[in-house]
Amino acid sequence: ISPNYYGFNEVVLEGFINYSGCEVQHIVSNEKYIYENFGEKAGNFFAKIFLGKNLKSEKAVKKLTSTINALEQFDYIVINRHDLLTKDQMLILKSKTKNLLSLLWDSLEKIPQLENNIDLFNKVYSFDGVDAEQHGFVKINNFYFIKKAVNNLNTFKVSYLGTYDKRIKQVIKFFTFFKEQEISSKAKIYIYHSELYKVKEVLPATVQFIHDIIPFSEAYKFYEDSKIILDLAHENQRGLSFRPYEAIGLKKKLITNNSEIMKYDFYDPQNIFVVDTGKEINIPVEFFESDYKEVEQSIADKYYIKNWVAKIIQDNE
């Protein structure tokens, strides 16, 4: 059970289908309610104006509750973003399994509401090591799901794919550096077209705004013609995003501002350059020119989605 967010849910769903050994059912928790007729739409319009109520949202909750009520018993129920469900919905789910599991792709600091109803779960999985230690969660790393051979025919040295947020200042800083050093690079930043008015920054020519989401299942293709992936962590991020793992699967080098990566067994300074973004960027030319060094296969396999799924299943057998 998860929201449809950049298509992450579809990749996880396919992973469970392929590698869990279970029959799998998927429920999208943020599916929008579609009006049955014009009268229903008009009624909601007046309810919002005169009653301060959003009947459409209430109907969406009722529809999801009805779907959950109709479920049979499951060996495992895994919920991503459980804060999008009501407590009543989660209590219904808890009655339908011996293994009610929460999967956190965000820290409690980033989404504080995730701490609500945490006691309902048999286990909570988090990529944030600090949250795991402080709250008794199970630490689980992110994963890669695409495997590629080393590609030496790279059009670009560096590529970056992200969303418009506070990291834009770092994006500008990096791509200005790449331009000054004559390092071929490209970046795409997703932003709603209606929110372009918020943009005050002047972007380097190699950074492009896009208004259509590139699904997670397709995003890796953006990096295929580049030698290096740029990874920019969110402020106060304590775990690793998906970018470092995608770099393993695609056999790409990585530039990141997340020093946490130096604690991991796949860290190799020939493949990964850690930048302190509080200082001037100074990446030696040798890093851009040197070849990718193959990660030991037993280490790389640990972070493949097959083993990510296996951990969740085996933990709760």
PDB file of C-alpha atoms in Angstrom:
ATOM      1  CA  ILE A   1       0.000   0.000   0.000  1.00  0.00           C
ATOM      2  CA  SER A   2       1.669   3.186  -1.128  1.00  0.00           C
ATOM      3  CA  PRO A   3       1.109   6.516  -2.824  1.00  0.00           C
ATOM      4  CA  ASN A   4       1.815   6.874  -6.512  1.00  0.00           C
ATOM      5  CA  TYR A   5       4.882   9.081  -6.190  1.00  0.00           C
ATOM      6  CA  TYR A   6       7.179   9.403  -9.214  1.00  0.00           C
ATOM      7  CA  GLY A   7       6.465   5.732  -9.929  1.00  0.00           C
ATOM      8  CA  PHE A   8       8.489   4.421  -6.962  1.00  0.00           C
ATOM      9  CA  ASN A   9       5.531   2.246  -6.053  1.00  0.00           C
ATOM     10  CA  GLU A  10       5.544   0.526  -9.460  1.00  0.00           C
ATOM     11  CA  VAL A  11       9.212  -0.452  -9.131  1.00  0.00           C
ATOM     12  CA  VAL A  12       8.674  -1.812  -5.609  1.00  0.00           C
ATOM     13  CA  LEU A  13       5.546  -3.653  -6.755  1.00  0.00           C
ATOM     14  CA  GLU A  14       7.462  -5.346  -9.559  1.00  0.00           C
ATOM     15  CA  GLY A  15      10.207  -6.258  -7.087  1.00  0.00           C
ATOM     16  CA  PHE A  16       7.742  -7.960  -4.749  1.00  0.00           C
ATOM     17  CA  ILE A  17       6.056  -9.755  -7.649  1.00  0.00           C
ATOM     18  CA  ASN A  18       9.357 -11.051  -9.030  1.00  0.00           C
ATOM     19  CA  TYR A  19      11.243 -11.902  -5.851  1.00  0.00           C
ATOM     20  CA  SER A  20       8.964 -12.330  -2.816  1.00  0.00           C
ATOM     21  CA  GLY A  21       7.531 -15.726  -3.730  1.00  0.00           C
ATOM     22  CA  CYS A  22       4.112 -14.327  -2.802  1.00  0.00           C
ATOM     23  CA  GLU A  23       0.941 -13.418  -4.597  1.00  0.00           C
ATOM     24  CA  VAL A  24       0.979  -9.619  -4.507  1.00  0.00           C
ATOM     25  CA  GLN A  25      -1.821  -7.064  -4.432  1.00  0.00           C
ATOM     26  CA  HIS A  26      -1.185  -3.320  -4.722  1.00  0.00           C
ATOM     27  CA  ILE A  27      -3.342  -0.491  -3.360  1.00  0.00           C
ATOM     28  CA  VAL A  28      -2.572   3.125  -4.260  1.00  0.00           C
ATOM     29  CA  SER A  29      -3.228   5.194  -1.130  1.00  0.00           C
ATOM     30  CA  ASN A  30      -3.411   8.624  -2.776  1.00  0.00           C
ATOM     31  CA  GLU A  31      -5.728   7.769  -5.640  1.00  0.00           C
ATOM     32  CA  LYS A  32      -7.958  10.757  -6.345  1.00  0.00           C
ATOM     33  CA  TYR A  33     -11.715  10.433  -6.134  1.00  0.00           C
ATOM     34  CA  ILE A  34     -13.468  10.952  -9.475  1.00  0.00           C
ATOM     35  CA  TYR A  35     -16.855  12.680  -9.376  1.00  0.00           C
ATOM     36  CA  GLU A  36     -19.714  10.463 -10.497  1.00  0.00           C
ATOM     37  CA  ASN A  37     -21.636  13.368 -12.020  1.00  0.00           C
ATOM     38  CA  PHE A  38     -21.798  17.167 -12.278  1.00  0.00           C
ATOM     39  CA  GLY A  39     -24.175  17.445  -9.320  1.00  0.00           C
ATOM     40  CA  GLU A  40     -21.615  15.786  -7.047  1.00  0.00           C
ATOM     41  CA  LYS A  41     -18.941  18.190  -8.276  1.00  0.00           C
ATOM     42  CA  ALA A  42     -21.199  21.214  -7.706  1.00  0.00           C
ATOM     43  CA  GLY A  43     -22.111  19.969  -4.237  1.00  0.00           C
ATOM     44  CA  ASN A  44     -18.479  19.755  -3.251  1.00  0.00           C
ATOM     45  CA  PHE A  45     -17.856  23.276  -4.588  1.00  0.00           C
ATOM     46  CA  PHE A  46     -20.523  24.758  -2.307  1.00  0.00           C
ATOM     47  CA  ALA A  47     -19.493  22.567   0.656  1.00  0.00           C
ATOM     48  CA  LYS A  48     -15.947  23.951   0.473  1.00  0.00           C
ATOM     49  CA  ILE A  49     -17.197  27.553   0.293  1.00  0.00           C
ATOM     50  CA  PHE A  50     -19.977  27.474   2.915  1.00  0.00           C
ATOM     51  CA  LEU A  51     -19.071  24.530   5.174  1.00  0.00           C
ATOM     52  CA  GLY A  52     -15.285  24.456   4.894  1.00  0.00           C
ATOM     53  CA  LYS A  53     -15.511  20.769   4.018  1.00  0.00           C
ATOM     54  CA  ASN A  54     -13.934  18.945   1.088  1.00  0.00           C
ATOM     55  CA  LEU A  55     -16.426  16.215   0.253  1.00  0.00           C
ATOM     56  CA  LYS A  56     -14.141  14.902  -2.475  1.00  0.00           C
ATOM     57  CA  SER A  57     -11.419  14.166   0.076  1.00  0.00           C
ATOM     58  CA  GLU A  58     -13.936  12.546   2.413  1.00  0.00           C
ATOM     59  CA  LYS A  59     -15.207  10.326  -0.401  1.00  0.00           C
ATOM     60  CA  ALA A  60     -11.614   9.338  -1.267  1.00  0.00           C
ATOM     61  CA  VAL A  61     -11.083   8.234   2.350  1.00  0.00           C
ATOM     62  CA  LYS A  62     -14.334   6.253   2.320  1.00  0.00           C
ATOM     63  CA  LYS A  63     -13.418   4.584  -0.961  1.00  0.00           C
ATOM     64  CA  LEU A  64      -9.983   3.551   0.355  1.00  0.00           C
ATOM     65  CA  THR A  65     -11.536   2.290   3.602  1.00  0.00           C
ATOM     66  CA  SER A  66     -14.014   0.202   1.588  1.00  0.00           C
ATOM     67  CA  THR A  67     -11.148  -1.285  -0.446  1.00  0.00           C
ATOM     68  CA  ILE A  68      -9.217  -2.142   2.730  1.00  0.00           C
ATOM     69  CA  ASN A  69     -12.290  -3.675   4.381  1.00  0.00           C
ATOM     70  CA  ALA A  70     -12.742  -5.993   1.405  1.00  0.00           C
ATOM     71  CA  LEU A  71      -9.241  -7.457   1.721  1.00  0.00           C
ATOM     72  CA  GLU A  72      -8.727 -11.024   2.856  1.00  0.00           C
ATOM     73  CA  GLN A  73      -5.925 -12.195   5.153  1.00  0.00           C
ATOM     74  CA  PHE A  74      -2.316 -11.583   4.076  1.00  0.00           C
ATOM     75  CA  ASP A  75       1.022 -12.952   5.238  1.00  0.00           C
ATOM     76  CA  TYR A  76       2.510  -9.468   4.950  1.00  0.00           C
ATOM     77  CA  ILE A  77       1.081  -6.000   4.529  1.00  0.00           C
ATOM     78  CA  VAL A  78       3.714  -3.377   3.699  1.00  0.00           C
ATOM     79  CA  ILE A  79       2.767   0.297   3.868  1.00  0.00           C
ATOM     80  CA  ASN A  80       4.828   3.155   2.488  1.00  0.00           C
ATOM     81  CA  ARG A  81       3.843   6.629   3.793  1.00  0.00           C
ATOM     82  CA  HIS A  82       1.482   5.292   6.437  1.00  0.00           C
ATOM     83  CA  ASP A  83       0.797   8.916   7.431  1.00  0.00           C
ATOM     84  CA  LEU A  84      -1.527   9.085   4.417  1.00  0.00           C
ATOM     85  CA  LEU A  85      -3.839   6.523   6.049  1.00  0.00           C
ATOM     86  CA  THR A  86      -6.220   7.084   8.948  1.00  0.00           C
ATOM     87  CA  LYS A  87      -5.737   5.211  12.203  1.00  0.00           C
ATOM     88  CA  ASP A  88      -9.010   3.355  11.587  1.00  0.00           C
ATOM     89  CA  GLN A  89      -7.723   2.184   8.200  1.00  0.00           C
ATOM     90  CA  MET A  90      -4.506   0.925   9.764  1.00  0.00           C
ATOM     91  CA  LEU A  91      -6.392  -0.902  12.515  1.00  0.00           C
ATOM     92  CA  ILE A  92      -8.400  -2.704   9.836  1.00  0.00           C
ATOM     93  CA  LEU A  93      -5.165  -3.648   8.083  1.00  0.00           C
ATOM     94  CA  LYS A  94      -3.631  -4.855  11.344  1.00  0.00           C
ATOM     95  CA  SER A  95      -6.570  -7.253  11.768  1.00  0.00           C
ATOM     96  CA  LYS A  96      -5.790  -8.801   8.378  1.00  0.00           C
ATOM     97  CA  THR A  97      -2.133  -9.809   8.904  1.00  0.00           C
ATOM     98  CA  LYS A  98       0.397 -10.969  11.482  1.00  0.00           C
ATOM     99  CA  ASN A  99       3.028  -8.795   9.797  1.00  0.00           C
ATOM    100  CA  LEU A 100       1.985  -5.161   9.439  1.00  0.00           C
ATOM    101  CA  LEU A 101       5.128  -3.408   8.184  1.00  0.00           C
ATOM    102  CA  SER A 102       5.934   0.251   7.571  1.00  0.00           C
ATOM    103  CA  LEU A 103       8.495   1.266   4.983  1.00  0.00           C
ATOM    104  CA  LEU A 104       9.930   4.773   5.444  1.00  0.00           C
ATOM    105  CA  TRP A 105      11.621   6.472   2.481  1.00  0.00           C
ATOM    106  CA  ASP A 106      11.851   9.691   4.458  1.00  0.00           C
ATOM    107  CA  SER A 107      13.205  10.641   7.865  1.00  0.00           C
ATOM    108  CA  LEU A 108      10.957  11.626  10.764  1.00  0.00           C
ATOM    109  CA  GLU A 109      12.628  15.021  10.613  1.00  0.00           C
ATOM    110  CA  LYS A 110      11.475  15.536   7.030  1.00  0.00           C
ATOM    111  CA  ILE A 111       7.947  14.159   7.588  1.00  0.00           C
ATOM    112  CA  PRO A 112       7.170  14.345  11.344  1.00  0.00           C
ATOM    113  CA  GLN A 113       3.670  12.869  10.825  1.00  0.00           C
ATOM    114  CA  LEU A 114       5.339   9.516  10.136  1.00  0.00           C
ATOM    115  CA  GLU A 115       5.783   9.137  13.896  1.00  0.00           C
ATOM    116  CA  ASN A 116       2.004   8.999  14.332  1.00  0.00           C
ATOM    117  CA  ASN A 117       0.590   5.488  14.915  1.00  0.00           C
ATOM    118  CA  ILE A 118       4.077   3.964  14.663  1.00  0.00           C
ATOM    119  CA  ASP A 119       3.205   1.608  17.533  1.00  0.00           C
ATOM    120  CA  LEU A 120       0.680  -0.235  15.341  1.00  0.00           C
ATOM    121  CA  PHE A 121       3.409  -1.880  13.258  1.00  0.00           C
ATOM    122  CA  ASN A 122       5.221  -5.139  13.885  1.00  0.00           C
ATOM    123  CA  LYS A 123       8.320  -3.657  12.235  1.00  0.00           C
ATOM    124  CA  VAL A 124       9.284  -0.299  10.774  1.00  0.00           C
ATOM    125  CA  TYR A 125      11.975  -0.136   8.081  1.00  0.00           C
ATOM    126  CA  SER A 126      13.966   3.060   7.547  1.00  0.00           C
ATOM    127  CA  PHE A 127      16.953   4.096   5.425  1.00  0.00           C
ATOM    128  CA  ASP A 128      17.799   6.700   8.073  1.00  0.00           C
ATOM    129  CA  GLY A 129      20.336   5.202  10.484  1.00  0.00           C
ATOM    130  CA  VAL A 130      19.702   7.792  13.204  1.00  0.00           C
ATOM    131  CA  ASP A 131      15.933   7.210  13.153  1.00  0.00           C
ATOM    132  CA  ALA A 132      16.542   3.457  13.232  1.00  0.00           C
ATOM    133  CA  GLU A 133      18.819   3.704  16.262  1.00  0.00           C
ATOM    134  CA  GLN A 134      16.688   6.175  18.209  1.00  0.00           C
ATOM    135  CA  HIS A 135      13.292   4.570  17.560  1.00  0.00           C
ATOM    136  CA  GLY A 136      14.124   0.879  17.217  1.00  0.00           C
ATOM    137  CA  PHE A 137      13.423   0.744  13.497  1.00  0.00           C
ATOM    138  CA  VAL A 138      15.066  -1.806  11.231  1.00  0.00           C
ATOM    139  CA  LYS A 139      17.761  -0.164   9.103  1.00  0.00           C
ATOM    140  CA  ILE A 140      17.293  -0.994   5.432  1.00  0.00           C
ATOM    141  CA  ASN A 141      19.242   0.494   2.550  1.00  0.00           C
ATOM    142  CA  ASN A 142      17.728   1.654  -0.709  1.00  0.00           C
ATOM    143  CA  PHE A 143      18.405  -0.402  -3.844  1.00  0.00           C
ATOM    144  CA  TYR A 144      19.044  -0.471  -7.566  1.00  0.00           C
ATOM    145  CA  PHE A 145      16.881  -2.416 -10.000  1.00  0.00           C
ATOM    146  CA  ILE A 146      18.698  -1.994 -13.340  1.00  0.00           C
ATOM    147  CA  LYS A 147      21.970  -3.732 -14.170  1.00  0.00           C
ATOM    148  CA  LYS A 148      24.157  -2.445 -16.993  1.00  0.00           C
ATOM    149  CA  ALA A 149      27.615  -3.086 -18.383  1.00  0.00           C
ATOM    150  CA  VAL A 150      30.216  -0.316 -18.239  1.00  0.00           C
ATOM    151  CA  ASN A 151      29.563   2.190 -21.028  1.00  0.00           C
ATOM    152  CA  ASN A 152      32.678   3.971 -22.255  1.00  0.00           C
ATOM    153  CA  LEU A 153      30.859   5.862 -25.020  1.00  0.00           C
ATOM    154  CA  ASN A 154      29.765   8.751 -22.822  1.00  0.00           C
ATOM    155  CA  THR A 155      28.483  11.958 -24.409  1.00  0.00           C
ATOM    156  CA  PHE A 156      28.549  13.785 -21.072  1.00  0.00           C
ATOM    157  CA  LYS A 157      30.859  13.639 -18.096  1.00  0.00           C
ATOM    158  CA  VAL A 158      28.158  14.460 -15.510  1.00  0.00           C
ATOM    159  CA  SER A 159      24.369  14.321 -15.322  1.00  0.00           C
ATOM    160  CA  TYR A 160      21.860  15.317 -12.660  1.00  0.00           C
ATOM    161  CA  LEU A 161      18.122  14.726 -12.383  1.00  0.00           C
ATOM    162  CA  GLY A 162      16.131  16.316  -9.573  1.00  0.00           C
ATOM    163  CA  THR A 163      13.247  18.462  -8.425  1.00  0.00           C
ATOM    164  CA  TYR A 164      13.111  22.191  -7.752  1.00  0.00           C
ATOM    165  CA  ASP A 165      13.725  22.757  -4.038  1.00  0.00           C
ATOM    166  CA  LYS A 166      16.344  24.208  -1.698  1.00  0.00           C
ATOM    167  CA  ARG A 167      19.051  22.229  -3.486  1.00  0.00           C
ATOM    168  CA  ILE A 168      18.817  24.538  -6.521  1.00  0.00           C
ATOM    169  CA  LYS A 169      21.619  26.709  -5.114  1.00  0.00           C
ATOM    170  CA  GLN A 170      23.906  23.686  -5.046  1.00  0.00           C
ATOM    171  CA  VAL A 171      22.841  22.722  -8.573  1.00  0.00           C
ATOM    172  CA  ILE A 172      23.847  26.179  -9.823  1.00  0.00           C
ATOM    173  CA  LYS A 173      27.134  26.006  -7.920  1.00  0.00           C
ATOM    174  CA  PHE A 174      28.083  22.630  -9.397  1.00  0.00           C
ATOM    175  CA  PHE A 175      27.067  23.355 -12.974  1.00  0.00           C
ATOM    176  CA  THR A 176      28.822  26.703 -12.909  1.00  0.00           C
ATOM    177  CA  PHE A 177      31.945  24.817 -11.834  1.00  0.00           C
ATOM    178  CA  PHE A 178      31.496  22.275 -14.647  1.00  0.00           C
ATOM    179  CA  LYS A 179      31.148  25.079 -17.192  1.00  0.00           C
ATOM    180  CA  GLU A 180      34.251  26.889 -15.923  1.00  0.00           C
ATOM    181  CA  GLN A 181      36.253  23.648 -16.089  1.00  0.00           C
ATOM    182  CA  GLU A 182      34.842  22.811 -19.541  1.00  0.00           C
ATOM    183  CA  ILE A 183      33.319  19.585 -18.248  1.00  0.00           C
ATOM    184  CA  SER A 184      30.390  18.425 -20.375  1.00  0.00           C
ATOM    185  CA  SER A 185      27.273  18.169 -18.244  1.00  0.00           C
ATOM    186  CA  LYS A 186      23.483  18.155 -18.296  1.00  0.00           C
ATOM    187  CA  ALA A 187      20.700  18.522 -15.752  1.00  0.00           C
ATOM    188  CA  LYS A 188      16.926  18.375 -15.715  1.00  0.00           C
ATOM    189  CA  ILE A 189      14.941  19.899 -12.853  1.00  0.00           C
ATOM    190  CA  TYR A 190      11.272  19.012 -12.446  1.00  0.00           C
ATOM    191  CA  ILE A 191       8.895  21.809 -11.437  1.00  0.00           C
ATOM    192  CA  TYR A 192       5.167  22.320 -11.862  1.00  0.00           C
ATOM    193  CA  HIS A 193       4.579  24.751 -14.730  1.00  0.00           C
ATOM    194  CA  SER A 194       2.272  26.735 -12.443  1.00  0.00           C
ATOM    195  CA  GLU A 195       5.120  27.239  -9.962  1.00  0.00           C
ATOM    196  CA  LEU A 196       7.656  28.734 -12.373  1.00  0.00           C
ATOM    197  CA  TYR A 197       6.899  32.143 -10.908  1.00  0.00           C
ATOM    198  CA  LYS A 198       8.737  31.039  -7.748  1.00  0.00           C
ATOM    199  CA  VAL A 199      12.019  30.706  -9.609  1.00  0.00           C
ATOM    200  CA  LYS A 200      14.291  33.671  -8.942  1.00  0.00           C
ATOM    201  CA  GLU A 201      17.591  32.046  -9.850  1.00  0.00           C
ATOM    202  CA  VAL A 202      19.386  32.304 -13.181  1.00  0.00           C
ATOM    203  CA  LEU A 203      20.269  28.792 -14.277  1.00  0.00           C
ATOM    204  CA  PRO A 204      23.369  27.733 -16.202  1.00  0.00           C
ATOM    205  CA  ALA A 205      22.613  26.866 -19.831  1.00  0.00           C
ATOM    206  CA  THR A 206      23.154  23.153 -19.164  1.00  0.00           C
ATOM    207  CA  VAL A 207      20.366  23.068 -16.551  1.00  0.00           C
ATOM    208  CA  GLN A 208      16.864  22.667 -17.977  1.00  0.00           C
ATOM    209  CA  PHE A 209      13.447  22.843 -16.320  1.00  0.00           C
ATOM    210  CA  ILE A 210      10.966  20.098 -17.198  1.00  0.00           C
ATOM    211  CA  HIS A 211       7.253  19.947 -16.353  1.00  0.00           C
ATOM    212  CA  ASP A 212       6.518  16.264 -16.930  1.00  0.00           C
ATOM    213  CA  ILE A 213       7.610  13.775 -14.286  1.00  0.00           C
ATOM    214  CA  ILE A 214      10.112  11.171 -15.435  1.00  0.00           C
ATOM    215  CA  PRO A 215       8.936   7.983 -13.696  1.00  0.00           C
ATOM    216  CA  PHE A 216      11.419   6.302 -11.379  1.00  0.00           C
ATOM    217  CA  SER A 217      11.345   3.215 -13.600  1.00  0.00           C
ATOM    218  CA  GLU A 218      12.598   5.310 -16.546  1.00  0.00           C
ATOM    219  CA  ALA A 219      14.875   7.822 -14.793  1.00  0.00           C
ATOM    220  CA  TYR A 220      18.000   5.657 -15.104  1.00  0.00           C
ATOM    221  CA  LYS A 221      17.923   6.190 -18.883  1.00  0.00           C
ATOM    222  CA  PHE A 222      18.821   9.848 -18.337  1.00  0.00           C
ATOM    223  CA  TYR A 223      22.172   8.784 -16.901  1.00  0.00           C
ATOM    224  CA  GLU A 224      23.093   6.219 -19.553  1.00  0.00           C
ATOM    225  CA  ASP A 225      25.056   8.611 -21.770  1.00  0.00           C
ATOM    226  CA  SER A 226      27.048  10.066 -18.843  1.00  0.00           C
ATOM    227  CA  LYS A 227      30.137   8.871 -17.040  1.00  0.00           C
ATOM    228  CA  ILE A 228      29.243  10.357 -13.656  1.00  0.00           C
ATOM    229  CA  ILE A 229      26.001  10.851 -11.721  1.00  0.00           C
ATOM    230  CA  LEU A 230      25.659  13.891  -9.465  1.00  0.00           C
ATOM    231  CA  ASP A 231      23.866  13.184  -6.172  1.00  0.00           C
ATOM    232  CA  LEU A 232      22.730  16.102  -3.997  1.00  0.00           C
ATOM    233  CA  ALA A 233      21.362  15.157  -0.591  1.00  0.00           C
ATOM    234  CA  HIS A 234      18.513  17.044   1.033  1.00  0.00           C
ATOM    235  CA  GLU A 235      19.360  19.233   4.002  1.00  0.00           C
ATOM    236  CA  ASN A 236      19.994  17.094   7.121  1.00  0.00           C
ATOM    237  CA  GLN A 237      19.610  13.858   5.118  1.00  0.00           C
ATOM    238  CA  ARG A 238      21.274  11.035   7.041  1.00  0.00           C
ATOM    239  CA  GLY A 239      20.819   8.029   4.786  1.00  0.00           C
ATOM    240  CA  LEU A 240      21.676   7.490   1.134  1.00  0.00           C
ATOM    241  CA  SER A 241      19.178   8.291  -1.602  1.00  0.00           C
ATOM    242  CA  PHE A 242      18.647   5.996  -4.588  1.00  0.00           C
ATOM    243  CA  ARG A 243      21.358   7.729  -6.674  1.00  0.00           C
ATOM    244  CA  PRO A 244      24.392   5.930  -5.161  1.00  0.00           C
ATOM    245  CA  TYR A 245      22.703   2.561  -5.675  1.00  0.00           C
ATOM    246  CA  GLU A 246      21.685   3.414  -9.229  1.00  0.00           C
ATOM    247  CA  ALA A 247      25.348   4.257  -9.852  1.00  0.00           C
ATOM    248  CA  ILE A 248      26.281   0.716  -8.743  1.00  0.00           C
ATOM    249  CA  GLY A 249      23.735  -0.882 -11.069  1.00  0.00           C
ATOM    250  CA  LEU A 250      24.623   1.355 -14.022  1.00  0.00           C
ATOM    251  CA  LYS A 251      28.354   1.142 -13.263  1.00  0.00           C
ATOM    252  CA  LYS A 252      28.746   4.888 -13.145  1.00  0.00           C
ATOM    253  CA  LYS A 253      30.980   7.084 -11.037  1.00  0.00           C
ATOM    254  CA  LEU A 254      29.370   9.398  -8.494  1.00  0.00           C
ATOM    255  CA  ILE A 255      29.850  12.921  -7.169  1.00  0.00           C
ATOM    256  CA  THR A 256      27.935  13.532  -3.941  1.00  0.00           C
ATOM    257  CA  ASN A 257      27.701  15.965  -1.060  1.00  0.00           C
ATOM    258  CA  ASN A 258      26.587  13.185   1.309  1.00  0.00           C
ATOM    259  CA  SER A 259      29.609  12.207   3.403  1.00  0.00           C
ATOM    260  CA  GLU A 260      27.603   9.303   4.906  1.00  0.00           C
ATOM    261  CA  ILE A 261      28.560   7.334   1.813  1.00  0.00           C
ATOM    262  CA  MET A 262      32.126   6.942   3.111  1.00  0.00           C
ATOM    263  CA  LYS A 263      30.791   4.522   5.771  1.00  0.00           C
ATOM    264  CA  TYR A 264      29.496   2.043   3.178  1.00  0.00           C
ATOM    265  CA  ASP A 265      31.320  -1.038   1.922  1.00  0.00           C
ATOM    266  CA  PHE A 266      31.030  -0.007  -1.743  1.00  0.00           C
ATOM    267  CA  TYR A 267      32.755   3.346  -1.176  1.00  0.00           C
ATOM    268  CA  ASP A 268      35.870   3.719  -3.322  1.00  0.00           C
ATOM    269  CA  PRO A 269      37.473   7.130  -3.932  1.00  0.00           C
ATOM    270  CA  GLN A 270      38.180   6.120  -7.522  1.00  0.00           C
ATOM    271  CA  ASN A 271      34.423   5.853  -8.151  1.00  0.00           C
ATOM    272  CA  ILE A 272      32.990   8.288  -5.618  1.00  0.00           C
ATOM    273  CA  PHE A 273      34.049  11.861  -4.931  1.00  0.00           C
ATOM    274  CA  VAL A 274      32.606  13.525  -1.824  1.00  0.00           C
ATOM    275  CA  VAL A 275      32.252  17.306  -1.953  1.00  0.00           C
ATOM    276  CA  ASP A 276      31.886  19.596   1.051  1.00  0.00           C
ATOM    277  CA  THR A 277      29.353  22.050  -0.348  1.00  0.00           C
ATOM    278  CA  GLY A 278      30.181  24.500   2.428  1.00  0.00           C
ATOM    279  CA  LYS A 279      33.447  25.154   0.633  1.00  0.00           C
ATOM    280  CA  GLU A 280      34.494  25.973  -2.906  1.00  0.00           C
ATOM    281  CA  ILE A 281      34.059  23.038  -5.257  1.00  0.00           C
ATOM    282  CA  ASN A 282      37.419  21.573  -6.192  1.00  0.00           C
ATOM    283  CA  ILE A 283      37.182  18.242  -7.988  1.00  0.00           C
ATOM    284  CA  PRO A 284      40.481  17.154  -9.572  1.00  0.00           C
ATOM    285  CA  VAL A 285      40.471  16.539 -13.306  1.00  0.00           C
ATOM    286  CA  GLU A 286      41.807  13.032 -12.667  1.00  0.00           C
ATOM    287  CA  PHE A 287      38.441  12.019 -11.237  1.00  0.00           C
ATOM    288  CA  PHE A 288      36.676  12.915 -14.479  1.00  0.00           C
ATOM    289  CA  GLU A 289      39.274  11.195 -16.631  1.00  0.00           C
ATOM    290  CA  SER A 290      39.945   7.978 -14.669  1.00  0.00           C
ATOM    291  CA  ASP A 291      37.994   4.803 -15.403  1.00  0.00           C
ATOM    292  CA  TYR A 292      35.205   3.306 -13.353  1.00  0.00           C
ATOM    293  CA  LYS A 293      36.442   0.601 -10.992  1.00  0.00           C
ATOM    294  CA  GLU A 294      34.217  -2.473 -10.813  1.00  0.00           C
ATOM    295  CA  VAL A 295      32.562  -2.973  -7.420  1.00  0.00           C
ATOM    296  CA  GLU A 296      33.146  -6.438  -5.995  1.00  0.00           C
ATOM    297  CA  GLN A 297      30.201  -8.555  -7.170  1.00  0.00           C
ATOM    298  CA  SER A 298      29.255  -9.871  -3.720  1.00  0.00           C
ATOM    299  CA  ILE A 299      29.027  -6.270  -2.465  1.00  0.00           C
ATOM    300  CA  ALA A 300      27.088  -5.010  -5.485  1.00  0.00           C
ATOM    301  CA  ASP A 301      24.584  -7.868  -5.196  1.00  0.00           C
ATOM    302  CA  LYS A 302      23.720  -6.865  -1.622  1.00  0.00           C
ATOM    303  CA  TYR A 303      22.040  -3.711  -2.900  1.00  0.00           C
ATOM    304  CA  TYR A 304      20.065  -5.245  -5.768  1.00  0.00           C
ATOM    305  CA  ILE A 305      16.272  -5.091  -5.359  1.00  0.00           C
ATOM    306  CA  LYS A 306      16.056  -8.895  -5.169  1.00  0.00           C
ATOM    307  CA  ASN A 307      17.982  -8.889  -1.896  1.00  0.00           C
ATOM    308  CA  TRP A 308      16.089  -5.839  -0.624  1.00  0.00           C
ATOM    309  CA  VAL A 309      12.825  -7.777  -1.024  1.00  0.00           C
ATOM    310  CA  ALA A 310      14.395 -10.911   0.457  1.00  0.00           C
ATOM    311  CA  LYS A 311      15.372  -9.041   3.623  1.00  0.00           C
ATOM    312  CA  ILE A 312      11.803  -7.884   4.248  1.00  0.00           C
ATOM    313  CA  ILE A 313      10.358 -11.353   3.647  1.00  0.00           C
ATOM    314  CA  GLN A 314      12.995 -13.301   5.583  1.00  0.00           C
ATOM    315  CA  ASP A 315      12.810 -10.904   8.552  1.00  0.00           C
ATOM    316  CA  ASN A 316       9.148 -11.766   9.011  1.00  0.00           C
ATOM    317  CA  GLU A 317       8.846 -15.443   8.126  1.00  0.00           C
TER     318      GLU A 317
END
